[in-house]
Amino acid sequence: MAQKRDYYEVLGVSKGASEQEIKKAYKKMAIKYHPDRNPGDKEAEEKFKEAAEAYDVLHDPQKRQRYDQFGHEGLSGAGGFGGGAGMNMDDIFSMFGDIFGGHSGFGGFGGFQADNDNLKYSEKFADINYAGDDNVYHTLDIYLPEEVKDSYPVVIHIYGSAWFSNNSKGAADLNTICAALLKAGYAVVTPNHRAISDAKYPAQIHDIKAVIRFVRGEAKKYKFDTSFVGISGFSSGGHLASLAATTTGEKVYKLGTESVDLEGSLGNYTSFSSDVDAACDWSGPIDLLNMDCGEAMMMNPSPEEQLIGVPKQGNEDKYALLSPITFIDKKDPAMYVFHGKKDNVVPGCQGERMYKALQDAKVESYAVVEVKSPLYDALSENDKQIVALFRQAAEIMDGLFW
């Protein structure tokens, strides 16, 4: 049997590392070696397991104390992964979701299913295909509020995964953001979308635009009131939500020598609009040319490089066409930006840049990092309700990245 490596060595931290340093190191390792990012790579899978085992011990003060004093042998019978108890991938995926605040579960049909005690709904429609094909990455779930009505305004919420997962709708912040939306009377739609391993950009925004059109095309069947269709997303999901909002009315966009098809032709409802009425960006990357604007986890190659398929140097226009900030103009819908200043995955300055660009373009916008937006008093009553709604969800999320 192979000898276990030192847990501190596995995570690349010193023995005096703080809890935050250990968490940050595990996040980096978990993303780097995640099976969705390394399909069929047994070595990566073993490193993913090894990192999870190390984190399970080092983030627990009692286990860490025993390990520091007695080494691996001191963990026998300690519970969890340490002490040679064997690795259960379901438990690892659960821990992976927990470490990212419950936002990045992977695996299983419909994605990782977190405990959702706060999620209250009258009806759920699961695994609905929105593209007219047989692909799991083109499925969505629908939740209707507890209070039964003839129809409901709609918010589409997109999970975060650094674009690495194609099947995490079951972990799309159901117990927090989605629960708040349902409580406020909104139908919630949580879609899957193609991952980096399935297709390069712009396939991902084509999927989301197809979801928006599906909501309008199937409004009667699922009791959607499409007089209001909002969109929201966390991390990479925030990127896609912001991109959907800022490309309102844009089909093809040209920048320099590059151009991008922002609409696509996916699904059965191509005659319907893919515009949205309001949007919320939860900690999303929005200026992909400047991801080094603050302190955050660095990966090489970066997720955005893998999403586009070419390095940034020499391909700046391609990266700009991936960036929601590129498309901001005064016709964009009202937007709410939520981004923690201490976010060590996507730097908080991304949210600050998004908000400033929205304000400069005179787009009705609000940021949770501000006590009050200068334009708040000018918002319409409908938009004020959305601001209040997203603020309620933000309060539930408060502390995860602050």
GROMACS .gro file of C-alpha atoms in nm:
model
  402
    1MET     CA    1   0.000   0.000   0.000
    2ALA     CA    2   0.140   0.343  -0.097
    3GLN     CA    3   0.243   0.564   0.192
    4LYS     CA    4   0.023   0.866   0.251
    5ARG     CA    5   0.176   1.204   0.177
    6ASP     CA    6   0.191   1.472   0.442
    7TYR     CA    7  -0.137   1.664   0.435
    8TYR     CA    8   0.034   2.003   0.450
    9GLU     CA    9   0.247   1.901   0.153
   10VAL     CA   10  -0.064   1.788  -0.037
   11LEU     CA   11  -0.223   2.132  -0.006
   12GLY     CA   12   0.105   2.317  -0.043
   13VAL     CA   13   0.078   2.507   0.287
   14SER     CA   14   0.300   2.539   0.591
   15LYS     CA   15   0.225   2.370   0.923
   16GLY     CA   16   0.142   2.710   1.067
   17ALA     CA   17  -0.110   2.789   0.792
   18SER     CA   18  -0.427   2.964   0.898
   19GLU     CA   19  -0.776   2.821   0.842
   20GLN     CA   20  -0.828   3.071   0.557
   21GLU     CA   21  -0.499   2.972   0.392
   22ILE     CA   22  -0.594   2.605   0.411
   23LYS     CA   23  -0.937   2.673   0.262
   24LYS     CA   24  -0.789   2.881  -0.019
   25ALA     CA   25  -0.532   2.611  -0.100
   26TYR     CA   26  -0.801   2.342  -0.109
   27LYS     CA   27  -1.022   2.549  -0.339
   28LYS     CA   28  -0.734   2.582  -0.583
   29MET     CA   29  -0.655   2.208  -0.575
   30ALA     CA   30  -1.021   2.104  -0.596
   31ILE     CA   31  -1.085   2.311  -0.907
   32LYS     CA   32  -0.757   2.209  -1.071
   33TYR     CA   33  -0.815   1.836  -1.031
   34HIS     CA   34  -1.195   1.819  -1.042
   35PRO     CA   35  -1.315   1.517  -1.251
   36ASP     CA   36  -1.541   1.740  -1.463
   37ARG     CA   37  -1.232   1.928  -1.570
   38ASN     CA   38  -1.022   1.613  -1.617
   39PRO     CA   39  -1.256   1.348  -1.762
   40GLY     CA   40  -1.100   1.001  -1.763
   41ASP     CA   41  -0.780   1.120  -1.591
   42LYS     CA   42  -0.724   0.875  -1.304
   43GLU     CA   43  -0.420   1.061  -1.174
   44ALA     CA   44  -0.621   1.384  -1.146
   45GLU     CA   45  -0.904   1.196  -0.973
   46GLU     CA   46  -0.660   1.057  -0.713
   47LYS     CA   47  -0.519   1.405  -0.650
   48PHE     CA   48  -0.875   1.538  -0.616
   49LYS     CA   49  -0.942   1.272  -0.351
   50GLU     CA   50  -0.609   1.334  -0.180
   51ALA     CA   51  -0.676   1.707  -0.154
   52ALA     CA   52  -1.023   1.642  -0.010
   53GLU     CA   53  -0.878   1.405   0.250
   54ALA     CA   54  -0.613   1.658   0.348
   55TYR     CA   55  -0.868   1.938   0.379
   56ASP     CA   56  -1.107   1.722   0.580
   57VAL     CA   57  -0.837   1.680   0.843
   58LEU     CA   58  -0.667   2.020   0.842
   59HIS     CA   59  -0.981   2.235   0.852
   60ASP     CA   60  -1.107   2.048   1.162
   61PRO     CA   61  -0.923   2.177   1.475
   62GLN     CA   62  -0.950   1.847   1.666
   63LYS     CA   63  -0.839   1.629   1.375
   64ARG     CA   64  -0.560   1.871   1.293
   65GLN     CA   65  -0.434   1.863   1.651
   66ARG     CA   66  -0.426   1.480   1.649
   67TYR     CA   67  -0.257   1.478   1.311
   68ASP     CA   68   0.006   1.732   1.419
   69GLN     CA   69   0.082   1.523   1.728
   70PHE     CA   70   0.064   1.167   1.596
   71GLY     CA   71   0.060   1.187   1.216
   72HIS     CA   72  -0.165   0.967   1.002
   73GLU     CA   73  -0.183   0.696   1.268
   74GLY     CA   74  -0.339   0.939   1.512
   75LEU     CA   75  -0.647   0.965   1.290
   76SER     CA   76  -0.759   0.602   1.310
   77GLY     CA   77  -1.126   0.597   1.402
   78ALA     CA   78  -1.145   0.975   1.386
   79GLY     CA   79  -1.425   0.971   1.130
   80GLY     CA   80  -1.437   1.152   0.802
   81PHE     CA   81  -1.177   1.083   0.535
   82GLY     CA   82  -0.866   1.076   0.752
   83GLY     CA   83  -0.726   0.755   0.898
   84GLY     CA   84  -0.770   0.542   0.589
   85ALA     CA   85  -1.150   0.526   0.607
   86GLY     CA   86  -1.169   0.530   0.228
   87MET     CA   87  -1.292   0.800  -0.007
   88ASN     CA   88  -1.658   0.834  -0.096
   89MET     CA   89  -1.694   1.055  -0.404
   90ASP     CA   90  -2.045   1.164  -0.305
   91ASP     CA   91  -1.907   1.295   0.025
   92ILE     CA   92  -1.622   1.468  -0.156
   93PHE     CA   93  -1.860   1.638  -0.398
   94SER     CA   94  -2.073   1.743  -0.103
   95MET     CA   95  -1.768   1.894   0.067
   96PHE     CA   96  -1.669   2.059  -0.261
   97GLY     CA   97  -2.010   2.226  -0.270
   98ASP     CA   98  -1.982   2.329   0.094
   99ILE     CA   99  -1.639   2.486   0.051
  100PHE     CA  100  -1.772   2.702  -0.231
  101GLY     CA  101  -2.069   2.809  -0.022
  102GLY     CA  102  -2.300   2.545  -0.172
  103HIS     CA  103  -2.263   2.684  -0.523
  104SER     CA  104  -2.042   2.441  -0.708
  105GLY     CA  105  -2.174   2.090  -0.662
  106PHE     CA  106  -2.111   1.845  -0.940
  107GLY     CA  107  -2.210   1.490  -1.027
  108GLY     CA  108  -2.535   1.296  -1.042
  109PHE     CA  109  -2.831   1.360  -1.271
  110GLY     CA  110  -2.944   1.713  -1.207
  111GLY     CA  111  -2.618   1.792  -1.028
  112PHE     CA  112  -2.530   1.770  -0.659
  113GLN     CA  113  -2.847   1.790  -0.452
  114ALA     CA  114  -2.772   1.996  -0.143
  115ASP     CA  115  -2.992   2.008   0.167
  116ASN     CA  116  -3.258   2.263   0.086
  117ASP     CA  117  -3.454   2.321   0.404
  118ASN     CA  118  -3.538   2.679   0.302
  119LEU     CA  119  -3.664   2.586  -0.044
  120LYS     CA  120  -4.045   2.600  -0.037
  121TYR     CA  121  -4.247   2.546  -0.352
  122SER     CA  122  -4.590   2.423  -0.463
  123GLU     CA  123  -4.472   2.238  -0.771
  124LYS     CA  124  -4.147   2.132  -0.935
  125PHE     CA  125  -4.084   2.028  -1.294
  126ALA     CA  126  -3.753   1.845  -1.326
  127ASP     CA  127  -3.515   1.771  -1.612
  128ILE     CA  128  -3.708   1.957  -1.882
  129ASN     CA  129  -3.513   1.977  -2.208
  130TYR     CA  130  -3.511   2.331  -2.347
  131ALA     CA  131  -3.319   2.261  -2.669
  132GLY     CA  132  -3.517   1.978  -2.826
  133ASP     CA  133  -3.234   1.726  -2.793
  134ASP     CA  134  -3.137   1.445  -2.554
  135ASN     CA  135  -2.845   1.616  -2.381
  136VAL     CA  136  -2.844   1.650  -2.003
  137TYR     CA  137  -2.661   1.980  -2.037
  138HIS     CA  138  -2.970   2.118  -2.211
  139THR     CA  139  -3.211   2.049  -1.924
  140LEU     CA  140  -3.362   2.274  -1.660
  141ASP     CA  141  -3.572   2.257  -1.343
  142ILE     CA  142  -3.871   2.478  -1.266
  143TYR     CA  143  -3.998   2.569  -0.918
  144LEU     CA  144  -4.331   2.746  -0.854
  145PRO     CA  145  -4.396   2.940  -0.529
  146GLU     CA  146  -4.592   2.790  -0.240
  147GLU     CA  147  -4.880   3.032  -0.293
  148VAL     CA  148  -5.073   2.893  -0.588
  149LYS     CA  149  -5.161   3.150  -0.854
  150ASP     CA  150  -5.259   3.151  -1.218
  151SER     CA  151  -4.915   3.278  -1.321
  152TYR     CA  152  -4.587   3.404  -1.179
  153PRO     CA  153  -4.312   3.645  -1.285
  154VAL     CA  154  -3.993   3.451  -1.357
  155VAL     CA  155  -3.628   3.460  -1.257
  156ILE     CA  156  -3.374   3.232  -1.423
  157HIS     CA  157  -3.083   3.152  -1.188
  158ILE     CA  158  -2.756   3.004  -1.317
  159TYR     CA  159  -2.514   2.800  -1.104
  160GLY     CA  160  -2.142   2.877  -1.076
  161SER     CA  161  -1.872   2.629  -1.174
  162ALA     CA  162  -1.601   2.831  -1.355
  163TRP     CA  163  -1.780   2.697  -1.665
  164PHE     CA  164  -1.646   2.349  -1.582
  165SER     CA  165  -1.978   2.178  -1.502
  166ASN     CA  166  -2.259   2.096  -1.744
  167ASN     CA  167  -2.493   1.948  -1.481
  168SER     CA  168  -2.517   2.151  -1.161
  169LYS     CA  169  -2.870   2.289  -1.171
  170GLY     CA  170  -2.936   2.087  -0.855
  171ALA     CA  171  -2.683   2.305  -0.675
  172ALA     CA  172  -2.790   2.642  -0.814
  173ASP     CA  173  -2.805   2.823  -0.476
  174LEU     CA  174  -3.140   2.658  -0.409
  175ASN     CA  175  -3.134   2.707  -0.033
  176THR     CA  176  -3.040   3.075  -0.048
  177ILE     CA  177  -3.099   3.286  -0.359
  178CYS     CA  178  -3.365   3.061  -0.511
  179ALA     CA  179  -3.543   3.019  -0.178
  180ALA     CA  180  -3.564   3.398  -0.143
  181LEU     CA  181  -3.697   3.434  -0.497
  182LEU     CA  182  -3.969   3.175  -0.438
  183LYS     CA  183  -4.066   3.335  -0.109
  184ALA     CA  184  -4.103   3.667  -0.290
  185GLY     CA  185  -4.347   3.509  -0.538
  186TYR     CA  186  -4.124   3.441  -0.838
  187ALA     CA  187  -4.113   3.122  -1.038
  188VAL     CA  188  -3.753   3.002  -1.049
  189VAL     CA  189  -3.586   2.831  -1.345
  190THR     CA  190  -3.245   2.667  -1.293
  191PRO     CA  191  -3.081   2.556  -1.618
  192ASN     CA  192  -2.781   2.342  -1.706
  193HIS     CA  193  -2.555   2.465  -1.984
  194ARG     CA  194  -2.262   2.334  -2.183
  195ALA     CA  195  -1.928   2.323  -2.004
  196ILE     CA  196  -1.579   2.397  -2.130
  197SER     CA  197  -1.534   2.027  -2.206
  198ASP     CA  198  -1.848   2.027  -2.425
  199ALA     CA  199  -1.797   2.337  -2.638
  200LYS     CA  200  -1.608   2.665  -2.651
  201TYR     CA  201  -1.765   3.009  -2.613
  202PRO     CA  202  -2.017   3.135  -2.730
  203ALA     CA  203  -2.201   2.800  -2.683
  204GLN     CA  204  -2.271   2.883  -2.317
  205ILE     CA  205  -2.452   3.211  -2.388
  206HIS     CA  206  -2.639   3.042  -2.674
  207ASP     CA  207  -2.772   2.797  -2.415
  208ILE     CA  208  -2.884   3.071  -2.177
  209LYS     CA  209  -3.051   3.270  -2.456
  210ALA     CA  210  -3.234   2.948  -2.553
  211VAL     CA  211  -3.354   2.913  -2.192
  212ILE     CA  212  -3.496   3.267  -2.197
  213ARG     CA  213  -3.678   3.198  -2.523
  214PHE     CA  214  -3.804   2.866  -2.382
  215VAL     CA  215  -3.954   3.048  -2.083
  216ARG     CA  216  -4.153   3.270  -2.318
  217GLY     CA  217  -4.245   2.987  -2.556
  218GLU     CA  218  -4.369   2.759  -2.278
  219ALA     CA  219  -4.525   3.031  -2.061
  220LYS     CA  220  -4.878   2.889  -2.065
  221LYS     CA  221  -4.772   2.535  -1.978
  222TYR     CA  222  -4.560   2.635  -1.678
  223LYS     CA  223  -4.766   2.933  -1.555
  224PHE     CA  224  -4.504   3.195  -1.638
  225ASP     CA  225  -4.604   3.561  -1.648
  226THR     CA  226  -4.351   3.678  -1.905
  227SER     CA  227  -4.428   4.045  -1.853
  228PHE     CA  228  -4.129   4.008  -1.620
  229VAL     CA  229  -3.836   3.774  -1.692
  230GLY     CA  230  -3.532   3.833  -1.472
  231ILE     CA  231  -3.196   3.657  -1.475
  232SER     CA  232  -2.947   3.593  -1.198
  233GLY     CA  233  -2.631   3.389  -1.153
  234PHE     CA  234  -2.344   3.314  -0.922
  235SER     CA  235  -1.975   3.332  -1.025
  236SER     CA  236  -1.955   3.196  -1.383
  237GLY     CA  237  -2.335   3.194  -1.370
  238GLY     CA  238  -2.317   3.564  -1.283
  239HIS     CA  239  -2.102   3.613  -1.591
  240LEU     CA  240  -2.364   3.445  -1.810
  241ALA     CA  241  -2.651   3.634  -1.646
  242SER     CA  242  -2.469   3.964  -1.694
  243LEU     CA  243  -2.384   3.874  -2.052
  244ALA     CA  244  -2.749   3.794  -2.126
  245ALA     CA  245  -2.854   4.129  -1.980
  246THR     CA  246  -2.590   4.349  -2.141
  247THR     CA  247  -2.639   4.196  -2.487
  248THR     CA  248  -3.007   4.287  -2.497
  249GLY     CA  249  -3.095   4.348  -2.860
  250GLU     CA  250  -2.753   4.233  -2.984
  251LYS     CA  251  -2.739   3.941  -3.229
  252VAL     CA  252  -2.388   3.964  -3.373
  253TYR     CA  253  -2.122   4.194  -3.231
  254LYS     CA  254  -1.797   4.291  -3.402
  255LEU     CA  255  -1.486   4.423  -3.232
  256GLY     CA  256  -1.171   4.484  -3.432
  257THR     CA  257  -1.116   4.180  -3.651
  258GLU     CA  258  -1.328   3.954  -3.430
  259SER     CA  259  -1.703   3.898  -3.414
  260VAL     CA  260  -1.933   3.684  -3.202
  261ASP     CA  261  -2.282   3.542  -3.253
  262LEU     CA  262  -2.454   3.623  -2.924
  263GLU     CA  263  -2.795   3.470  -2.997
  264GLY     CA  264  -2.749   3.129  -3.156
  265SER     CA  265  -3.033   2.925  -3.300
  266LEU     CA  266  -3.084   2.661  -3.032
  267GLY     CA  267  -3.426   2.520  -2.948
  268ASN     CA  268  -3.776   2.546  -3.086
  269TYR     CA  269  -3.851   2.909  -2.994
  270THR     CA  270  -3.611   3.113  -3.204
  271SER     CA  271  -3.889   3.357  -3.294
  272PHE     CA  272  -3.924   3.461  -2.928
  273SER     CA  273  -3.723   3.734  -2.758
  274SER     CA  274  -3.418   3.654  -2.544
  275ASP     CA  275  -3.427   3.994  -2.368
  276VAL     CA  276  -3.455   4.015  -1.989
  277ASP     CA  277  -3.617   4.279  -1.769
  278ALA     CA  278  -3.366   4.282  -1.482
  279ALA     CA  279  -3.049   4.100  -1.382
  280CYS     CA  280  -2.835   4.021  -1.081
  281ASP     CA  281  -2.464   3.943  -1.094
  282TRP     CA  282  -2.346   3.751  -0.789
  283SER     CA  283  -1.965   3.763  -0.783
  284GLY     CA  284  -1.925   3.707  -1.154
  285PRO     CA  285  -1.622   3.775  -1.374
  286ILE     CA  286  -1.726   4.057  -1.606
  287ASP     CA  287  -1.400   4.202  -1.744
  288LEU     CA  288  -1.209   3.896  -1.867
  289LEU     CA  289  -0.922   4.108  -1.999
  290ASN     CA  290  -0.846   4.226  -1.645
  291MET     CA  291  -0.896   3.935  -1.408
  292ASP     CA  292  -0.576   4.037  -1.228
  293CYS     CA  293  -0.734   4.358  -1.097
  294GLY     CA  294  -0.722   4.227  -0.739
  295GLU     CA  295  -0.613   3.940  -0.518
  296ALA     CA  296  -0.777   3.614  -0.623
  297MET     CA  297  -0.696   3.252  -0.692
  298MET     CA  298  -0.479   3.219  -1.002
  299MET     CA  299  -0.492   2.919  -1.233
  300ASN     CA  300  -0.280   2.839  -1.536
  301PRO     CA  301  -0.436   2.806  -1.782
  302SER     CA  302  -0.721   3.016  -1.650
  303PRO     CA  303  -1.085   2.905  -1.685
  304GLU     CA  304  -1.151   3.188  -1.931
  305GLU     CA  305  -0.856   3.078  -2.146
  306GLN     CA  306  -0.996   2.726  -2.153
  307LEU     CA  307  -1.341   2.863  -2.234
  308ILE     CA  308  -1.213   3.057  -2.536
  309GLY     CA  309  -0.941   2.811  -2.635
  310VAL     CA  310  -0.662   3.065  -2.695
  311PRO     CA  311  -0.429   3.265  -2.467
  312LYS     CA  312  -0.513   3.625  -2.386
  313GLN     CA  313  -0.200   3.773  -2.539
  314GLY     CA  314  -0.264   3.845  -2.903
  315ASN     CA  315  -0.634   3.764  -2.868
  316GLU     CA  316  -0.753   4.061  -2.665
  317ASP     CA  317  -1.058   4.121  -2.883
  318LYS     CA  318  -1.178   3.763  -2.824
  319TYR     CA  319  -1.154   3.815  -2.449
  320ALA     CA  320  -1.335   4.147  -2.475
  321LEU     CA  321  -1.618   3.971  -2.661
  322LEU     CA  322  -1.645   3.729  -2.367
  323SER     CA  323  -1.676   4.020  -2.123
  324PRO     CA  324  -2.020   4.158  -2.024
  325ILE     CA  325  -1.861   4.497  -1.957
  326THR     CA  326  -1.789   4.533  -2.331
  327PHE     CA  327  -2.157   4.542  -2.421
  328ILE     CA  328  -2.292   4.780  -2.156
  329ASP     CA  329  -2.503   5.064  -2.292
  330LYS     CA  330  -2.797   5.274  -2.179
  331LYS     CA  331  -3.060   5.036  -2.320
  332ASP     CA  332  -2.960   4.757  -2.078
  333PRO     CA  333  -3.212   4.644  -1.814
  334ALA     CA  334  -3.182   4.732  -1.448
  335MET     CA  335  -2.897   4.542  -1.283
  336TYR     CA  336  -2.790   4.458  -0.931
  337VAL     CA  337  -2.425   4.375  -0.856
  338PHE     CA  338  -2.336   4.170  -0.548
  339HIS     CA  339  -1.965   4.106  -0.497
  340GLY     CA  340  -1.772   4.059  -0.173
  341LYS     CA  341  -1.455   4.262  -0.135
  342LYS     CA  342  -1.277   3.960   0.014
  343ASP     CA  343  -1.377   3.718  -0.261
  344ASN     CA  344  -1.060   3.515  -0.327
  345VAL     CA  345  -1.192   3.333  -0.634
  346VAL     CA  346  -1.320   3.617  -0.853
  347PRO     CA  347  -1.164   3.946  -0.732
  348GLY     CA  348  -1.410   4.193  -0.583
  349CYS     CA  349  -1.284   4.469  -0.813
  350GLN     CA  350  -1.470   4.290  -1.095
  351GLY     CA  351  -1.799   4.379  -0.929
  352GLU     CA  352  -1.683   4.735  -0.866
  353ARG     CA  353  -1.590   4.775  -1.234
  354MET     CA  354  -1.925   4.636  -1.342
  355TYR     CA  355  -2.115   4.879  -1.123
  356LYS     CA  356  -1.908   5.178  -1.234
  357ALA     CA  357  -1.956   5.090  -1.602
  358LEU     CA  358  -2.331   5.057  -1.551
  359GLN     CA  359  -2.347   5.390  -1.373
  360ASP     CA  360  -2.135   5.561  -1.639
  361ALA     CA  361  -2.374   5.431  -1.907
  362LYS     CA  362  -2.674   5.560  -1.706
  363VAL     CA  363  -2.812   5.209  -1.661
  364GLU     CA  364  -3.042   5.172  -1.362
  365SER     CA  365  -2.820   4.978  -1.126
  366TYR     CA  366  -2.754   4.895  -0.764
  367ALA     CA  367  -2.458   4.741  -0.583
  368VAL     CA  368  -2.459   4.566  -0.248
  369VAL     CA  369  -2.115   4.711  -0.173
  370GLU     CA  370  -2.283   5.052  -0.163
  371VAL     CA  371  -2.525   5.153   0.111
  372LYS     CA  372  -2.742   5.320  -0.149
  373SER     CA  373  -2.718   5.373  -0.522
  374PRO     CA  374  -2.728   5.737  -0.647
  375LEU     CA  375  -2.989   5.623  -0.901
  376TYR     CA  376  -3.202   5.424  -0.658
  377ASP     CA  377  -3.464   5.696  -0.616
  378ALA     CA  378  -3.505   5.713  -0.996
  379LEU     CA  379  -3.586   5.345  -1.035
  380SER     CA  380  -3.935   5.242  -1.141
  381GLU     CA  381  -4.153   5.076  -0.877
  382ASN     CA  382  -4.113   4.739  -1.050
  383ASP     CA  383  -3.734   4.772  -1.050
  384LYS     CA  384  -3.736   4.882  -0.687
  385GLN     CA  385  -3.913   4.558  -0.602
  386ILE     CA  386  -3.639   4.365  -0.780
  387VAL     CA  387  -3.371   4.559  -0.592
  388ALA     CA  388  -3.547   4.481  -0.265
  389LEU     CA  389  -3.584   4.117  -0.364
  390PHE     CA  390  -3.218   4.075  -0.453
  391ARG     CA  391  -3.120   4.262  -0.138
  392GLN     CA  392  -3.321   4.012   0.065
  393ALA     CA  393  -3.132   3.730  -0.102
  394ALA     CA  394  -2.806   3.917  -0.045
  395GLU     CA  395  -2.878   3.934   0.328
  396ILE     CA  396  -2.919   3.555   0.333
  397MET     CA  397  -2.584   3.521   0.154
  398ASP     CA  398  -2.408   3.785   0.365
  399GLY     CA  399  -2.083   3.665   0.517
  400LEU     CA  400  -1.993   3.404   0.258
  401PHE     CA  401  -1.748   3.630   0.078
  402TRP     CA  402  -1.720   3.929   0.309
   0.00000   0.00000   0.00000
